[in-house]
Amino acid sequence: MISALTTDLYQLTMAAGYWRADHVCPATFELFVRRLPSRRSFLVTAGLDQALDYLEHLRFTDEERTWLRERPQFAKVPGEFFDDYLQSFRFTGDVWAMAEGTPVFANEPLLRVTASLPEAQLVETALLAIVSFQTSVASKAARIVRAAQGRAVVEFGARRAHGVDSALAAARASFIGGCQGTSLVEAARRFGVPASGTMAHSWVQAFPTERDAFIEFSRSFSESAVYLLDTYDTLAAARSLVASGLRPPMVRLDSGDLDALSREVRRILDQSGLRSTKIFATGDLDEHRIAALVAAGAPIDGFGVGTALSTVSDAPALSAVYKLVEVRGRGDRDATGVVKLSPGKETWPGQKQVWRFMRSGRAAGDVIGAADEPAPEGGVALLKPAMRAGKRLIPSVPLPELCADCRRSIDTLPEDVRALDASSDIYPVRMSDRLQDARLKASRHRDA
Amino acid sequence: MISALTTDLYQLTMAAGYWRADHVCPATFELFVRRLPSRRSFLVTAGLDQALDYLEHLRFTDEERTWLRERPQFAKVPGEFFDDYLQSFRFTGDVWAMAEGTPVFANEPLLRVTASLPEAQLVETALLAIVSFQTSVASKAARIVRAAQGRAVVEFGARRAHGVDSALAAARASFIGGCQGTSLVEAARRFGVPASGTMAHSWVQAFPTERDAFIEFSRSFSESAVYLLDTYDTLAAARSLVASGLRPPMVRLDSGDLDALSREVRRILDQSGLRSTKIFATGDLDEHRIAALVAAGAPIDGFGVGTALSTVSDAPALSAVYKLVEVRGRGDRDATGVVKLSPGKETWPGQKQVWRFMRSGRAAGDVIGAADEPAPEGGVALLKPAMRAGKRLIPSVPLPELCADCRRSIDTLPEDVRALDASSDIYPVRMSDRLQDARLKASRHRDA
């Protein structure tokens, strides 16, 4: 359960301000990514399940309210704000969202939240932290899985993650993005995905000889064992393993020239009739190193990827934002689209929808339009109702199902969009005419 | 509370293997960073408090044990492993550690864990995730705070963090590294640090005019308000604020040319006698942008830093590892130092200590030696007992105290080591003669 205080202080000062000004009118915020990182041509949404869970359970404990009212900043805020308003505070708004595992592009809302201003505002911080991190990991996983071209990719990054909860979220998002499993046991248990892993170098070091270590391990794990070969000398270890008489299901290489070593180990295994023994490679891998190994024809059957997945090391943050796009009931009773004109941070007014156009089974381009404009012919609406009046409309989807949906969605992207070196604006995304008009009007209104 | 399953699967298969082989002898692992990231000349330790807390509360629930024994991998592991061994499993080992806030360099153990092989092994994953992330954030904070040269730095990165728990850890570590506060309310509450923040662009957008927005805000927060100026046009907003008759304690600039804008805003404020109104700057800042603004003489009184702190965006992962260095009772009853010879990943055998040598109040160099060699004259031992037989020896230190200790420790580093562009090997760290001999012997033993 995420504490209601897991938010930036200004969300609470603004909430108090809106409450005091009796300005608790409905407002809409949208969560989107301003620009794709330089080495991404699409992102893959993830984290919606945790986001909805957070919204549904949001409330202030007595202890939290007491602590808050004692902060010096709140000295002039009337006690009713804490005793009444925050005491009964719940998220009672509506959420529209893209399904997890959907390919998404810059400026496309992943999530649209409509609620009273203070409610919609308070949840910004946690929604961004939850959704943008998982989205960034799922996107990276999709690239790595593509690079592996059908070979298994397993997420091994828990130890390098930004704390243990981050490791759990990374394992989940990696699986959505196409990984076949995780080393993190708690993630496997919680999310129902396969757990993977057998021995570390320390196992080999803890016995007098490698051969002793391998034989001892086989006593309990003969059918799932992955023997680690590089503790001292990879080829000597491979020969020792072969000589031991074990029938290893798999061996692992974790350092050195993985291309050359995998070929030599393959030869040693094959010469002893161990043709079904697979070779698994790990060690600071990412999509580029994997693509190079695959292109070189290295006989590697699967990859374990750590840091690149769990920290998204080449793009550890997305330019994800959560922006006010509409306020109702300011003077008139109609919805008013709002914009921000800060240099480089301009926004588009009003509630939006994203339509994807398919041509011969392939995604041909997206249109971002006003949520209430007529759906353009042939466009598939990507934002769907996820929560109404604070209640979830969609259940948690089992992760293997999400992963399959994600794979199908990515498969609809054109080949040149999926290429690892595709530029970040290769996929056509257009703002609808109506949205362009609305922005012009809103800017003029502001300039006036 | 962190689940005992928050570990890599191989820790559990190895634990089962050690238990079955009756190889539960004492072993020592050390946690250290192999190489500093390219733009770091030192790191600052953090996360020890959470690490000790994790160790002290580690246990398997019945549900976890039941789930685990049903995994296919464990089919051949005797039921006693789950029913007896894991049922009563506790961390009962000893921990030596550097105090949080200590400057540390490559290859220096931050943490040394001695326990039975399975205990010491199982905790690797979580210890690394906890300690290396907080260490990486505290190190980044120290750089950013130095760049600000006495101006306040506040951590604003929750929304970009790798999930909400990561945001909490980042706020804590940023404070240890020298930040004056955080925007994250739950971090402020949990760790007793100042919370900071007042209004977002959405507040300004939610009112018909900027002036309305500012005046409404002042009703509740006249003494702590930081008025945000860049929603539409920064200089117009500054003039409007001045004309409103408010006496703003502080204004915030969040986009555009912060150097030029801060000068013009300063002039507008000063011309209206608002000389005590401070200027606070935010917007994708890091130590390099802050250093440039300070060097240019921009009249900025404080900085809010987000992504650069909460994701350590230029070095989102440390090459932190947790390596077996000693196993007792393998054949003989004496401790045996162990090494790993994998290319680029070689380790040093045996339990270690780190001594820091001071000259005229300045740190002059470190020696890494064997824990049981005589302390070199004048060397201050950095690793101290933190846990004995599974019980904490040191209490949680209040964060403001840790922050002060950290500032004092960093102040002892020579000026050229603290420079933002110092090379990562500028500070002298030497392996003791005895350690070098031991490594030679261990490698020879392995080669033989």
mmCIF file of N, CA and C in Angstrom, chain A residues 295-335:
data_model
loop_
_atom_site.group_PDB
_atom_site.id
_atom_site.type_symbol
_atom_site.label_atom_id
_atom_site.label_comp_id
_atom_site.label_asym_id
_atom_site.label_seq_id
_atom_site.Cartn_x
_atom_site.Cartn_y
_atom_site.Cartn_z
ATOM 1 N N ALA A 295 24.480 -11.619 -34.754
ATOM 2 C CA ALA A 295 24.929 -11.376 -36.127
ATOM 3 C C ALA A 295 26.200 -12.172 -36.432
ATOM 4 N N ALA A 296 27.061 -12.320 -35.416
ATOM 5 C CA ALA A 296 28.315 -13.050 -35.627
ATOM 6 C C ALA A 296 28.070 -14.559 -35.698
ATOM 7 N N GLY A 297 26.870 -14.984 -35.323
ATOM 8 C CA GLY A 297 26.567 -16.412 -35.352
ATOM 9 C C GLY A 297 27.102 -17.170 -34.151
ATOM 10 N N ALA A 298 27.321 -16.465 -33.041
ATOM 11 C CA ALA A 298 27.784 -17.142 -31.820
ATOM 12 C C ALA A 298 26.740 -18.180 -31.405
ATOM 13 N N PRO A 299 27.170 -19.394 -31.075
ATOM 14 C CA PRO A 299 26.197 -20.451 -30.732
ATOM 15 C C PRO A 299 25.674 -20.306 -29.300
ATOM 16 N N ILE A 300 24.966 -19.217 -29.078
ATOM 17 C CA ILE A 300 24.411 -18.927 -27.747
ATOM 18 C C ILE A 300 22.898 -19.100 -27.826
ATOM 19 N N ASP A 301 22.344 -19.842 -26.858
ATOM 20 C CA ASP A 301 20.923 -20.177 -26.915
ATOM 21 C C ASP A 301 20.045 -19.246 -26.103
ATOM 22 N N GLY A 302 20.651 -18.480 -25.208
ATOM 23 C CA GLY A 302 19.846 -17.586 -24.385
ATOM 24 C C GLY A 302 20.732 -16.574 -23.694
ATOM 25 N N PHE A 303 20.096 -15.474 -23.280
ATOM 26 C CA PHE A 303 20.849 -14.377 -22.669
ATOM 27 C C PHE A 303 20.220 -13.981 -21.337
ATOM 28 N N GLY A 304 21.064 -13.688 -20.364
ATOM 29 C CA GLY A 304 20.601 -13.087 -19.123
ATOM 30 C C GLY A 304 21.030 -11.636 -19.129
ATOM 31 N N VAL A 305 20.076 -10.739 -18.888
ATOM 32 C CA VAL A 305 20.373 -9.310 -18.956
ATOM 33 C C VAL A 305 20.035 -8.663 -17.619
ATOM 34 N N GLY A 306 20.994 -7.928 -17.066
ATOM 35 C CA GLY A 306 20.804 -7.328 -15.757
ATOM 36 C C GLY A 306 20.596 -5.827 -15.798
ATOM 37 N N THR A 307 21.688 -5.108 -15.583
ATOM 38 C CA THR A 307 21.662 -3.655 -15.439
ATOM 39 C C THR A 307 20.911 -2.948 -16.555
ATOM 40 N N ALA A 308 21.108 -3.395 -17.786
ATOM 41 C CA ALA A 308 20.474 -2.707 -18.915
ATOM 42 C C ALA A 308 18.960 -2.714 -18.770
ATOM 43 N N LEU A 309 18.412 -3.774 -18.196
ATOM 44 C CA LEU A 309 16.967 -3.831 -17.987
ATOM 45 C C LEU A 309 16.540 -3.137 -16.702
ATOM 46 N N SER A 310 17.180 -3.474 -15.594
ATOM 47 C CA SER A 310 16.641 -3.023 -14.308
ATOM 48 C C SER A 310 16.911 -1.550 -14.044
ATOM 49 N N THR A 311 17.892 -0.967 -14.710
ATOM 50 C CA THR A 311 18.096 0.484 -14.547
ATOM 51 C C THR A 311 17.875 1.229 -15.863
ATOM 52 N N VAL A 312 17.587 0.514 -16.931
ATOM 53 C CA VAL A 312 17.472 1.125 -18.275
ATOM 54 C C VAL A 312 18.655 2.077 -18.445
ATOM 55 N N SER A 313 19.836 1.510 -18.364
ATOM 56 C CA SER A 313 21.033 2.326 -18.164
ATOM 57 C C SER A 313 21.305 3.348 -19.262
ATOM 58 N N ASP A 314 20.849 3.121 -20.485
ATOM 59 C CA ASP A 314 21.117 4.120 -21.523
ATOM 60 C C ASP A 314 20.071 5.229 -21.550
ATOM 61 N N ALA A 315 18.974 5.055 -20.838
ATOM 62 C CA ALA A 315 17.926 6.087 -20.805
ATOM 63 C C ALA A 315 17.152 5.914 -19.503
ATOM 64 N N PRO A 316 17.814 6.221 -18.386
ATOM 65 C CA PRO A 316 17.237 5.871 -17.086
ATOM 66 C C PRO A 316 16.017 6.704 -16.686
ATOM 67 N N ALA A 317 15.705 7.728 -17.446
ATOM 68 C CA ALA A 317 14.480 8.486 -17.156
ATOM 69 C C ALA A 317 13.817 8.853 -18.474
ATOM 70 N N LEU A 318 12.505 8.796 -18.482
ATOM 71 C CA LEU A 318 11.739 9.301 -19.625
ATOM 72 C C LEU A 318 11.327 10.743 -19.323
ATOM 73 N N SER A 319 11.106 11.512 -20.357
ATOM 74 C CA SER A 319 10.591 12.873 -20.133
ATOM 75 C C SER A 319 9.074 12.781 -19.982
ATOM 76 N N ALA A 320 8.659 11.963 -19.015
ATOM 77 C CA ALA A 320 7.226 11.761 -18.786
ATOM 78 C C ALA A 320 6.684 12.898 -17.928
ATOM 79 N N VAL A 321 5.526 13.403 -18.299
ATOM 80 C CA VAL A 321 4.902 14.493 -17.557
ATOM 81 C C VAL A 321 3.414 14.209 -17.395
ATOM 82 N N TYR A 322 2.805 14.959 -16.516
ATOM 83 C CA TYR A 322 1.391 14.789 -16.176
ATOM 84 C C TYR A 322 0.848 16.200 -16.151
ATOM 85 N N LYS A 323 0.116 16.568 -17.194
ATOM 86 C CA LYS A 323 -0.192 17.983 -17.389
ATOM 87 C C LYS A 323 -1.686 18.262 -17.361
ATOM 88 N N LEU A 324 -2.025 19.367 -16.730
ATOM 89 C CA LEU A 324 -3.400 19.868 -16.715
ATOM 90 C C LEU A 324 -3.775 20.272 -18.136
ATOM 91 N N VAL A 325 -4.881 19.718 -18.654
ATOM 92 C CA VAL A 325 -5.295 20.073 -20.014
ATOM 93 C C VAL A 325 -6.687 20.700 -20.047
ATOM 94 N N GLU A 326 -7.425 20.569 -18.947
ATOM 95 C CA GLU A 326 -8.787 21.096 -18.959
ATOM 96 C C GLU A 326 -9.274 21.346 -17.537
ATOM 97 N N VAL A 327 -9.962 22.479 -17.365
ATOM 98 C CA VAL A 327 -10.614 22.771 -16.085
ATOM 99 C C VAL A 327 -12.061 23.117 -16.389
ATOM 100 N N ARG A 328 -12.977 22.555 -15.636
ATOM 101 C CA ARG A 328 -14.397 22.888 -15.836
ATOM 102 C C ARG A 328 -14.837 23.936 -14.828
ATOM 103 N N GLY A 329 -15.835 24.720 -15.256
ATOM 104 C CA GLY A 329 -16.502 25.601 -14.303
ATOM 105 C C GLY A 329 -15.655 26.741 -13.799
ATOM 106 N N ARG A 330 -14.932 27.373 -14.680
ATOM 107 C CA ARG A 330 -14.216 28.584 -14.297
ATOM 108 C C ARG A 330 -15.011 29.731 -14.875
ATOM 109 N N GLY A 331 -15.849 30.359 -14.075
ATOM 110 C CA GLY A 331 -16.718 31.411 -14.600
ATOM 111 C C GLY A 331 -17.869 30.764 -15.345
ATOM 112 N N ASP A 332 -17.655 30.386 -16.585
ATOM 113 C CA ASP A 332 -18.713 29.675 -17.305
ATOM 114 C C ASP A 332 -18.773 28.236 -16.805
ATOM 115 N N ARG A 333 -19.750 27.484 -17.218
ATOM 116 C CA ARG A 333 -19.871 26.106 -16.733
ATOM 117 C C ARG A 333 -19.288 25.114 -17.733
ATOM 118 N N ASP A 334 -18.672 25.622 -18.781
ATOM 119 C CA ASP A 334 -18.143 24.723 -19.798
ATOM 120 C C ASP A 334 -16.698 24.334 -19.496
ATOM 121 N N ALA A 335 -16.308 23.263 -20.123
ATOM 122 C CA ALA A 335 -14.909 22.850 -20.016
ATOM 123 C C ALA A 335 -14.039 23.854 -20.741
#
